Short mmCIF file of C-alpha atoms in Angstrom, two decimals:
data_model
loop_
_atom_site.label_atom_id
_atom_site.label_comp_id
_atom_site.label_asym_id
_atom_site.label_seq_id
_atom_site.Cartn_x
_atom_site.Cartn_y
_atom_site.Cartn_z
CA MET A 1 0.00 0.00 0.00
CA GLN A 2 2.83 2.39 0.84
CA SER A 3 4.34 2.13 -2.65
CA VAL A 4 0.93 2.91 -4.16
CA ILE A 5 0.63 5.99 -1.96
CA GLU A 6 4.14 7.11 -2.95
CA LYS A 7 3.28 6.66 -6.65
CA PHE A 8 0.10 8.70 -6.12
CA LYS A 9 2.10 11.47 -4.43
CA GLN A 10 4.43 11.56 -7.45
CA ASN A 11 1.44 11.79 -9.79
CA LEU A 12 0.01 14.67 -7.76
CA GLN A 13 3.35 16.50 -8.09
CA GLU A 14 3.27 15.93 -11.86
CA GLU A 15 -0.16 17.58 -11.88
CA ASN A 16 1.10 20.48 -9.72
CA LEU A 17 -1.24 19.44 -6.91
CA LYS A 18 -0.36 19.09 -3.24
CA SER A 19 -0.40 15.76 -1.48
CA THR A 20 -2.93 16.40 1.27
CA PRO A 21 -4.43 14.10 3.92
CA GLN A 22 -7.78 14.47 2.14
CA ARG A 23 -6.40 13.25 -1.18
CA ILE A 24 -4.63 10.34 0.50
CA ALA A 25 -7.89 9.46 2.32
CA ILE A 26 -9.71 9.38 -1.04
CA LEU A 27 -7.08 7.04 -2.50
CA GLU A 28 -7.23 4.78 0.55
CA GLU A 29 -11.03 4.68 0.48
CA MET A 30 -11.00 3.58 -3.15
CA LEU A 31 -8.25 0.99 -2.60
CA ASP A 32 -10.18 -0.51 0.35
CA SER A 33 -13.44 -0.80 -1.60
CA ASP A 34 -14.70 -3.59 -3.84
CA GLU A 35 -17.83 -1.59 -4.71
CA HIS A 36 -18.87 0.54 -7.68
CA LEU A 37 -19.23 3.89 -5.92
CA GLU A 38 -20.70 7.25 -6.87
CA CYS A 39 -18.98 10.41 -5.63
CA GLU A 40 -21.73 11.09 -3.07
CA GLU A 41 -21.22 7.61 -1.62
CA ILE A 42 -17.47 8.19 -1.42
CA LEU A 43 -18.01 11.51 0.35
CA GLU A 44 -20.35 9.84 2.84
CA LYS A 45 -17.86 7.04 3.57
CA LEU A 46 -15.07 9.57 4.06
CA LYS A 47 -17.25 11.66 6.37
CA GLN A 48 -18.16 8.58 8.45
CA LYS A 49 -14.43 7.98 8.95
CA GLY A 50 -13.89 11.58 10.07
CA ASN A 51 -12.38 12.86 6.82
CA ASN A 52 -13.78 16.22 5.79
CA VAL A 53 -13.32 16.39 2.01
CA SER A 54 -14.86 19.00 -0.27
CA ARG A 55 -16.67 17.97 -3.45
CA ALA A 56 -14.16 19.95 -5.53
CA THR A 57 -11.23 18.08 -3.98
CA LEU A 58 -13.00 14.75 -4.45
CA TYR A 59 -13.79 15.34 -8.13
CA ARG A 60 -10.30 16.66 -8.89
CA THR A 61 -8.71 13.73 -7.09
CA MET A 62 -10.95 11.17 -8.80
CA ASP A 63 -9.85 12.54 -12.18
CA ILE A 64 -6.20 12.07 -11.18
CA LEU A 65 -6.88 8.55 -9.89
CA VAL A 66 -8.53 7.66 -13.21
CA LYS A 67 -5.80 9.30 -15.30
CA TYR A 68 -3.07 7.29 -13.58
CA SER A 69 -5.07 4.01 -13.54
CA PHE A 70 -5.60 3.67 -9.79
CA ILE A 71 -9.36 3.47 -10.40
CA ARG A 72 -11.76 2.98 -13.32
CA LYS A 73 -14.62 5.30 -14.21
CA LEU A 74 -17.88 3.57 -15.14
CA ASP A 75 -20.67 5.17 -17.11
CA ILE A 76 -23.54 2.70 -17.33
CA GLY A 77 -25.89 5.08 -19.09
CA ASP A 78 -28.11 6.08 -16.18
CA GLY A 79 -26.60 9.55 -15.74
CA ARG A 80 -24.66 8.52 -12.63
CA ILE A 81 -20.91 7.95 -12.81
CA ARG A 82 -19.44 5.21 -10.66
CA TYR A 83 -15.85 4.37 -9.80
CA GLU A 84 -14.14 1.10 -8.94
CA ARG A 85 -10.68 0.13 -7.80
CA LYS A 86 -8.39 -0.89 -10.65
CA ILE A 87 -5.17 -1.62 -8.75
CA GLY A 88 -5.07 -5.14 -7.38
CA THR A 89 -8.02 -6.38 -9.43
CA SER A 90 -8.00 -8.64 -12.42
CA HIS A 91 -9.55 -7.65 -15.71
CA HIS A 92 -13.32 -8.09 -15.78
CA ASP A 93 -16.36 -6.93 -17.69
CA HIS A 94 -19.75 -5.77 -16.43
CA MET A 95 -23.32 -6.88 -16.81
CA ILE A 96 -25.78 -4.17 -15.74
CA CYS A 97 -29.41 -4.86 -14.89
CA VAL A 98 -31.58 -2.17 -16.52
CA ASP A 99 -34.29 -2.65 -13.87
CA THR A 100 -32.30 -2.61 -10.64
CA GLY A 101 -28.98 -1.06 -11.63
CA ASP A 102 -27.15 -4.08 -10.18
CA ILE A 103 -23.66 -4.46 -11.60
CA ILE A 104 -22.37 -8.00 -12.02
CA GLU A 105 -18.68 -8.47 -12.71
CA PHE A 106 -17.63 -11.36 -14.93
CA CYS A 107 -14.73 -12.62 -16.98
CA SER A 108 -14.93 -14.97 -19.93
CA ASP A 109 -11.84 -16.34 -21.63
CA GLU A 110 -14.03 -17.18 -24.63
CA ILE A 111 -15.12 -13.56 -25.06
CA GLU A 112 -11.57 -12.28 -24.51
CA ASN A 113 -10.19 -14.69 -27.13
CA LEU A 114 -12.96 -13.85 -29.61
CA GLN A 115 -12.29 -10.11 -29.27
CA ASN A 116 -8.59 -10.68 -29.91
CA GLU A 117 -9.32 -12.86 -32.94
CA ILE A 118 -11.66 -10.26 -34.43
CA ALA A 119 -9.12 -7.48 -33.92
CA GLU A 120 -6.33 -9.56 -35.49
CA LYS A 121 -8.56 -10.56 -38.41
CA HIS A 122 -8.87 -6.86 -39.23
CA GLY A 123 -5.16 -6.20 -38.74
CA TYR A 124 -5.28 -4.79 -35.22
CA LYS A 125 -4.07 -5.68 -31.76
CA LEU A 126 -6.55 -5.11 -28.96
CA ILE A 127 -4.98 -2.88 -26.32
CA ARG A 128 -7.97 -2.21 -24.05
CA HIS A 129 -11.73 -2.42 -24.07
CA VAL A 130 -14.85 -1.67 -22.09
CA HIS A 131 -17.38 -4.45 -22.27
CA GLN A 132 -20.76 -3.72 -20.71
CA LEU A 133 -23.81 -5.88 -21.22
CA PHE A 134 -27.19 -4.44 -20.32
CA VAL A 135 -29.56 -7.14 -19.11
CA LYS A 136 -33.05 -7.63 -17.78
CA LYS A 137 -34.01 -10.28 -15.21
CA ILE A 138 -36.09 -13.12 -16.72
#
């Protein structure tokens, strides 16, 4: 964890931003979470732990965390942005229930291989992707 915090501090310097206890608390909150969180939920969790963080600081910090691949930004089309930890997690895709908003994480070697085959067939190498399936309970 300490090396991740040090890397984050370096990234903040690169962005001409100060390393503050609030920014470190945001990073730690995201690294400790396995959830898909909205900014309001993150603020509430920080507040419950005694960390007073402004919305402006949170949003600015979340952008830095996304830019340097500490976290992933999820837009599932409902107008609400969610974030999830990227460091220490394996690659996965998402299935989103259009009725409940539930987000189910999954990984399929078959889908991964098929995507690579399709890219190669067209003369490309797949470097990253966002795979979101929107589903309805049957």
